[in-house]
PDB file of C-alpha atoms in Angstrom:
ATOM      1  CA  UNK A   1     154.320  40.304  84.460  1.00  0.00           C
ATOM      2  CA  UNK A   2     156.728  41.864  82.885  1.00  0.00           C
ATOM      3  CA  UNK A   3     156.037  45.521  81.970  1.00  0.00           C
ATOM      4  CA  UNK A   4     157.405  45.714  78.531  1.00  0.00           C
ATOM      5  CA  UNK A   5     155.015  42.599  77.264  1.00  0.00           C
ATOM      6  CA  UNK A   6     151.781  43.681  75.803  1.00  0.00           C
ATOM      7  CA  UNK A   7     148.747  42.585  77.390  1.00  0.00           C
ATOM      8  CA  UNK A   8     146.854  41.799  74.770  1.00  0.00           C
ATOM      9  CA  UNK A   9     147.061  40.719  70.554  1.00  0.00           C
ATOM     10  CA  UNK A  10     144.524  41.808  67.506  1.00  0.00           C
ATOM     11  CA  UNK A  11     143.729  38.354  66.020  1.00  0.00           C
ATOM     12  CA  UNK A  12     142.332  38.241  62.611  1.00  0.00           C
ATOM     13  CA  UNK A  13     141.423  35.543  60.571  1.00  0.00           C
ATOM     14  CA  UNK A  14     140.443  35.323  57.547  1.00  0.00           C
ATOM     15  CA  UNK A  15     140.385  33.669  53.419  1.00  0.00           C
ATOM     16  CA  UNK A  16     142.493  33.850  50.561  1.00  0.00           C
ATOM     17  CA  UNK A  17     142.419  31.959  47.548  1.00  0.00           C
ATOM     18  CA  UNK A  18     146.057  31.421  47.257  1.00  0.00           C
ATOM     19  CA  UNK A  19     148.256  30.603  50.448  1.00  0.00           C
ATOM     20  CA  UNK A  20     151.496  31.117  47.815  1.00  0.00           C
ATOM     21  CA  UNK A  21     150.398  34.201  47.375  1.00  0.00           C
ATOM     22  CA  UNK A  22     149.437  35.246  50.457  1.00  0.00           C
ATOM     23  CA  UNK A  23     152.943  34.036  51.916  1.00  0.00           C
ATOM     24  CA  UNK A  24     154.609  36.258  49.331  1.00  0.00           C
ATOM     25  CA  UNK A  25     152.797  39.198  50.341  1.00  0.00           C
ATOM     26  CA  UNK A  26     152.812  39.491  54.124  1.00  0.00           C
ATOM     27  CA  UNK A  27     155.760  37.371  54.249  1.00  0.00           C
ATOM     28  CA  UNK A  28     157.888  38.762  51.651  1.00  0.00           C
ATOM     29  CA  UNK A  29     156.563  41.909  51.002  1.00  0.00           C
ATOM     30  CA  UNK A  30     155.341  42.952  54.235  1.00  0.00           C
ATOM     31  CA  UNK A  31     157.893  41.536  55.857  1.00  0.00           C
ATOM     32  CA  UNK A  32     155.589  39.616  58.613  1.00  0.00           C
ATOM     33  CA  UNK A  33     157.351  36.666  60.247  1.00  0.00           C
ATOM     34  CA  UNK A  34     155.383  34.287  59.518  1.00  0.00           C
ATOM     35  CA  UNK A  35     154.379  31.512  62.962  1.00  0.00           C
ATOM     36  CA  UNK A  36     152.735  28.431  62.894  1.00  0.00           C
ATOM     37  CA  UNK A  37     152.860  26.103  59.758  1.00  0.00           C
ATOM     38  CA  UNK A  38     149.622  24.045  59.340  1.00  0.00           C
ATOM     39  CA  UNK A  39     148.198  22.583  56.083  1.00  0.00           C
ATOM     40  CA  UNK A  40     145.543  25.053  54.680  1.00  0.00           C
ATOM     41  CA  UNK A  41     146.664  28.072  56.544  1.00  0.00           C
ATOM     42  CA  UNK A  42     149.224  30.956  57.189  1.00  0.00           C
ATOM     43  CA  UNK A  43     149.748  32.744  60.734  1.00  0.00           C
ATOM     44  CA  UNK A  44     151.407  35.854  60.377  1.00  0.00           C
ATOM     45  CA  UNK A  45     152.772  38.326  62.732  1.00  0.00           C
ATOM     46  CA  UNK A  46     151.189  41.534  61.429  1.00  0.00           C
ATOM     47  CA  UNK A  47     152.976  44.535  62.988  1.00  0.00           C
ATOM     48  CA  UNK A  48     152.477  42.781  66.374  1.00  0.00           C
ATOM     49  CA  UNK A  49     149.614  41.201  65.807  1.00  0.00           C
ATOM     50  CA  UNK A  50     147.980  37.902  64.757  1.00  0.00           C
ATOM     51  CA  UNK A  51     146.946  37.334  61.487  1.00  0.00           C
ATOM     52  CA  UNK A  52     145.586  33.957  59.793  1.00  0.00           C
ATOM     53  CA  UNK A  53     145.344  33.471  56.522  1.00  0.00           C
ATOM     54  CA  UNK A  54     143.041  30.364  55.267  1.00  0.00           C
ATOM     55  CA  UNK A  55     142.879  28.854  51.954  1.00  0.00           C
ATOM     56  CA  UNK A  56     139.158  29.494  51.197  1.00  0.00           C
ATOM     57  CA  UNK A  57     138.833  30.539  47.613  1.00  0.00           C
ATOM     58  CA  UNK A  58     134.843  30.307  47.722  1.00  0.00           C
ATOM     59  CA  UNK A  59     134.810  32.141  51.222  1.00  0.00           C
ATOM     60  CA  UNK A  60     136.792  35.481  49.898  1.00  0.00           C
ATOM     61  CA  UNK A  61     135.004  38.364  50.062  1.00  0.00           C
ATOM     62  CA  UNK A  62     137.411  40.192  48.173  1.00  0.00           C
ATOM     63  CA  UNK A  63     135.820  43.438  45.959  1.00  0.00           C
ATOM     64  CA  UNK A  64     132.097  42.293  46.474  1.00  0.00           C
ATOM     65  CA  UNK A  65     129.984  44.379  47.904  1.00  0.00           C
ATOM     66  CA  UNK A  66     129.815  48.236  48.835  1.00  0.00           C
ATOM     67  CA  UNK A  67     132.779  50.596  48.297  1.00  0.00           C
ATOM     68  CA  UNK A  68     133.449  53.605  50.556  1.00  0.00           C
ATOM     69  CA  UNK A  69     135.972  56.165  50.540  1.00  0.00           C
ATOM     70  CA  UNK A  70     136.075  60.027  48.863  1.00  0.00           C
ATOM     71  CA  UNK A  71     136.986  57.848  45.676  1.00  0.00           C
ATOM     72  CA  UNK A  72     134.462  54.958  46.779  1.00  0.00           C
ATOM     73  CA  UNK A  73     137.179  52.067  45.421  1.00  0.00           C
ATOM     74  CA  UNK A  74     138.017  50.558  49.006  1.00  0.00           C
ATOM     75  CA  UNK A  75     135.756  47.469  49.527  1.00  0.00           C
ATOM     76  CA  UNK A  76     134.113  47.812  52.738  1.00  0.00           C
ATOM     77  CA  UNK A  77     135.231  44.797  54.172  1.00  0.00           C
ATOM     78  CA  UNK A  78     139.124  45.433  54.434  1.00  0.00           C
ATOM     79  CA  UNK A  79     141.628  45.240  57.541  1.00  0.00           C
ATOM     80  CA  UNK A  80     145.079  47.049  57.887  1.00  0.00           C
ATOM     81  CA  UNK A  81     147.679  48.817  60.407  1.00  0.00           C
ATOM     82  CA  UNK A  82     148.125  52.304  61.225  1.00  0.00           C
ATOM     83  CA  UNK A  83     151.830  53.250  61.672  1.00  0.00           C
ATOM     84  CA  UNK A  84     153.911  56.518  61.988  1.00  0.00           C
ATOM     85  CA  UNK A  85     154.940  58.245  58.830  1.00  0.00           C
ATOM     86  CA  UNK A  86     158.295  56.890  58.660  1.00  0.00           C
ATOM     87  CA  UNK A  87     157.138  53.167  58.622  1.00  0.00           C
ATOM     88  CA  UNK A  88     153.869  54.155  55.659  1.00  0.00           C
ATOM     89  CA  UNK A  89     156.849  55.693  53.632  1.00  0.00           C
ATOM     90  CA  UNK A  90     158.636  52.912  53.797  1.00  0.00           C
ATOM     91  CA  UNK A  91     155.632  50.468  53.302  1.00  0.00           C
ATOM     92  CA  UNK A  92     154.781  52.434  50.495  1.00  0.00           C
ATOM     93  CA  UNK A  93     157.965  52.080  49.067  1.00  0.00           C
ATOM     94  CA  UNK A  94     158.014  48.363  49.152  1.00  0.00           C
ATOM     95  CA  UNK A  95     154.707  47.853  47.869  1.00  0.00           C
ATOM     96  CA  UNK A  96     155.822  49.900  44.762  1.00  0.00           C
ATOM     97  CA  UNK A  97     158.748  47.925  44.383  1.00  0.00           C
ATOM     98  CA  UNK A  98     157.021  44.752  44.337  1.00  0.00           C
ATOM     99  CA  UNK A  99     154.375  45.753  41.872  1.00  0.00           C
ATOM    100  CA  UNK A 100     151.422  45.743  44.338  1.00  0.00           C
ATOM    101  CA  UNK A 101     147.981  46.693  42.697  1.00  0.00           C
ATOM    102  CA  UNK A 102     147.014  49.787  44.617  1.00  0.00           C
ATOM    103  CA  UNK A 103     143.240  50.659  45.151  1.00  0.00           C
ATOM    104  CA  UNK A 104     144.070  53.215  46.233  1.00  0.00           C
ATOM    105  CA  UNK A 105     147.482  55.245  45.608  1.00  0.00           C
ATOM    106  CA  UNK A 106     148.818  57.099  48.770  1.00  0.00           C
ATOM    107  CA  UNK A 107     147.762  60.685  49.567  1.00  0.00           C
ATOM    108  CA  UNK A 108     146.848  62.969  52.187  1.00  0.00           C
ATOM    109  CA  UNK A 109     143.422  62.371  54.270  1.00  0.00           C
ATOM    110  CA  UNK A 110     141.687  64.990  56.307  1.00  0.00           C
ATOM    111  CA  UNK A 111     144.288  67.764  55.527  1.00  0.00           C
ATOM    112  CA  UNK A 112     144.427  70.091  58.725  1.00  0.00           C
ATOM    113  CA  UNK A 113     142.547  68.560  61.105  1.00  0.00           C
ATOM    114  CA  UNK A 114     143.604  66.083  63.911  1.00  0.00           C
ATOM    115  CA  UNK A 115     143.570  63.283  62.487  1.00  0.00           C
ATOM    116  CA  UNK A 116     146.020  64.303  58.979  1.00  0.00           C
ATOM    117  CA  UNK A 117     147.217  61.459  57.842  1.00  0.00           C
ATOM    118  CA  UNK A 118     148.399  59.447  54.941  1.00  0.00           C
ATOM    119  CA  UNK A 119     146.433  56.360  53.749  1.00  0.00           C
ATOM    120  CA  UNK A 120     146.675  54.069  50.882  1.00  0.00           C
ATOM    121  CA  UNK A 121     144.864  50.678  49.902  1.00  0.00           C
ATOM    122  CA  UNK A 122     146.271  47.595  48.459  1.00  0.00           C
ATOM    123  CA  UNK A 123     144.825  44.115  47.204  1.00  0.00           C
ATOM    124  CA  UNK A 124     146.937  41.669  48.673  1.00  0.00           C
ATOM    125  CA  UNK A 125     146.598  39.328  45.353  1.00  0.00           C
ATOM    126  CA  UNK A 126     144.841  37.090  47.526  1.00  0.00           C
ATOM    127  CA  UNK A 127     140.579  38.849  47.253  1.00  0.00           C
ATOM    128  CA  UNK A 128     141.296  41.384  50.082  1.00  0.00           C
ATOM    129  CA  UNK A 129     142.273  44.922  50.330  1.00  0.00           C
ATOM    130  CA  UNK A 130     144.705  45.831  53.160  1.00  0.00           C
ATOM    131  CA  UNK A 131     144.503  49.880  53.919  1.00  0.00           C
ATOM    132  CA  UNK A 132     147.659  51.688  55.349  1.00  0.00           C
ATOM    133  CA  UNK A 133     147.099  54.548  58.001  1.00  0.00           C
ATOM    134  CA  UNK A 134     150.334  56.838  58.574  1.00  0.00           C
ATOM    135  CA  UNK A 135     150.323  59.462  61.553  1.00  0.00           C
ATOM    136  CA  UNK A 136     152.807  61.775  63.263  1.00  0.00           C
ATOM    137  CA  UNK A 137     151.471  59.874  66.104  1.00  0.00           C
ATOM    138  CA  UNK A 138     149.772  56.902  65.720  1.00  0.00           C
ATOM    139  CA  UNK A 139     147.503  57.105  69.330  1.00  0.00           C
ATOM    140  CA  UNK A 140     146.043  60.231  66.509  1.00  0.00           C
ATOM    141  CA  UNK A 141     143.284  57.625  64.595  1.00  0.00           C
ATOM    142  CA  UNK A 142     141.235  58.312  67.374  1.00  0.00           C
ATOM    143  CA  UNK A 143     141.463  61.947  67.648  1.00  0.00           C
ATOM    144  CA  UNK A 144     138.649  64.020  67.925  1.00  0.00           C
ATOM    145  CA  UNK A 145     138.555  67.867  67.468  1.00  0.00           C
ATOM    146  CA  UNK A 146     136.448  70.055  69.830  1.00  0.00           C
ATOM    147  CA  UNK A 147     134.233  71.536  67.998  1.00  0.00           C
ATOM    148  CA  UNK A 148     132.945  67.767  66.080  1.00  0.00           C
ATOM    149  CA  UNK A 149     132.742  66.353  69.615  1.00  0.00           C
ATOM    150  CA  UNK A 150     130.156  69.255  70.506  1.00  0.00           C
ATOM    151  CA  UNK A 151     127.923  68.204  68.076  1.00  0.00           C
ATOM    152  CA  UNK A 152     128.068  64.855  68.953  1.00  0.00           C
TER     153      UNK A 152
END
C-alpha cells in the first residue's frame, strides 16, 4: 500500500430538496469535485471525503428540531469540515461572495483555550446547515486541557 493513500474515507449521505442547488453549492461554491452521476443523487468529494446528496424533499431535516450553540441558531442535526485558518478564511470568503445565508456569521470560539478556533454555519439552500471549524492545527478539535480532563 502505498503510504501517501489514506486508509480510510468519511461517507455521508444524506437529503436535499433540490439536487440544482445542491450541485451549485458544494460544486460551485465549495468547490467539491463532484464523482458519480446517477439520477436522483449527487456524490461529492468533500475535502477528501464522500458526500451524497439525495433528492428527498420530504426526508430533509433541515431547521426542525433543537438548536444548540452560545446563540442556539445551529440545528442540531448539521455536518461540516474542520480546516486550518487559511482554508476557513478563504471558505469564508467564498461563501460571502456567493451570497450564502449564514446561521451563523464567523467568529472566534473558546477564546484562549486549546481548542481557539473560528467557526461559522451555513444553510446550504438545500434544508441543511453545514458548520466550518478553522484551527492553527486542525488534529486541535480534539484537544483537551489538563485541568477539564481532571474532572472528567
Amino acid at each position: 500500500m502505498n503510504e501517501n493513500q489514506p486508509t480510510t474515507l468519511f461517507h455521508f449521505s444524506f437529503a436535499v430538496n433540490d439536487l440544482d442547488r445542491a450541485r451549485k453549492f458544494y460544486g460551485e461554491v465549495l468547490q467539491c469535485a463532484e464523482g458519480r452521476k446517477l439520477k436522483g443523487r449527487a456524490d461529492f468529494n468533500f475535502f477528501g471525503h464522500h458526500l451524497v446528496a439525495h433528492l428527498a424533499p420530504d426526508e430533509v431535516v433541515g431547521a426542525k428540531g433543537k438548536k444548540i450553540g452560545e446563540a442556539g441558531e445551529t440545528p442540531l442535526r448539521h455536518f461540516g469540515v474542520v480546516m486550518t485558518l487559511d482554508a476557513f478564511e478563504s471558505t469564508a470568503g467564498r461563501l460571502a461572495q456567493f451570497g450564502c445565508e449564514f446561521i451563523n456569521r464567523p467568529k472566534v470560539q473558546q477564546k484562549g483555550t486549546l481548542r481557539e478556533q473560528m467557526l461559522m454555519t451555513v444553510s446550504d439552500g438545500c434544508g441543511n446547515a453545514i458548520e466550518f471549524k478553522g484551527l492553527r492545527r486542525i488534529t486541535d478539535v480534539y484537544a483537551v486541557e489538563e485541568r477539564a480532563a481532571a474532572r472528567a
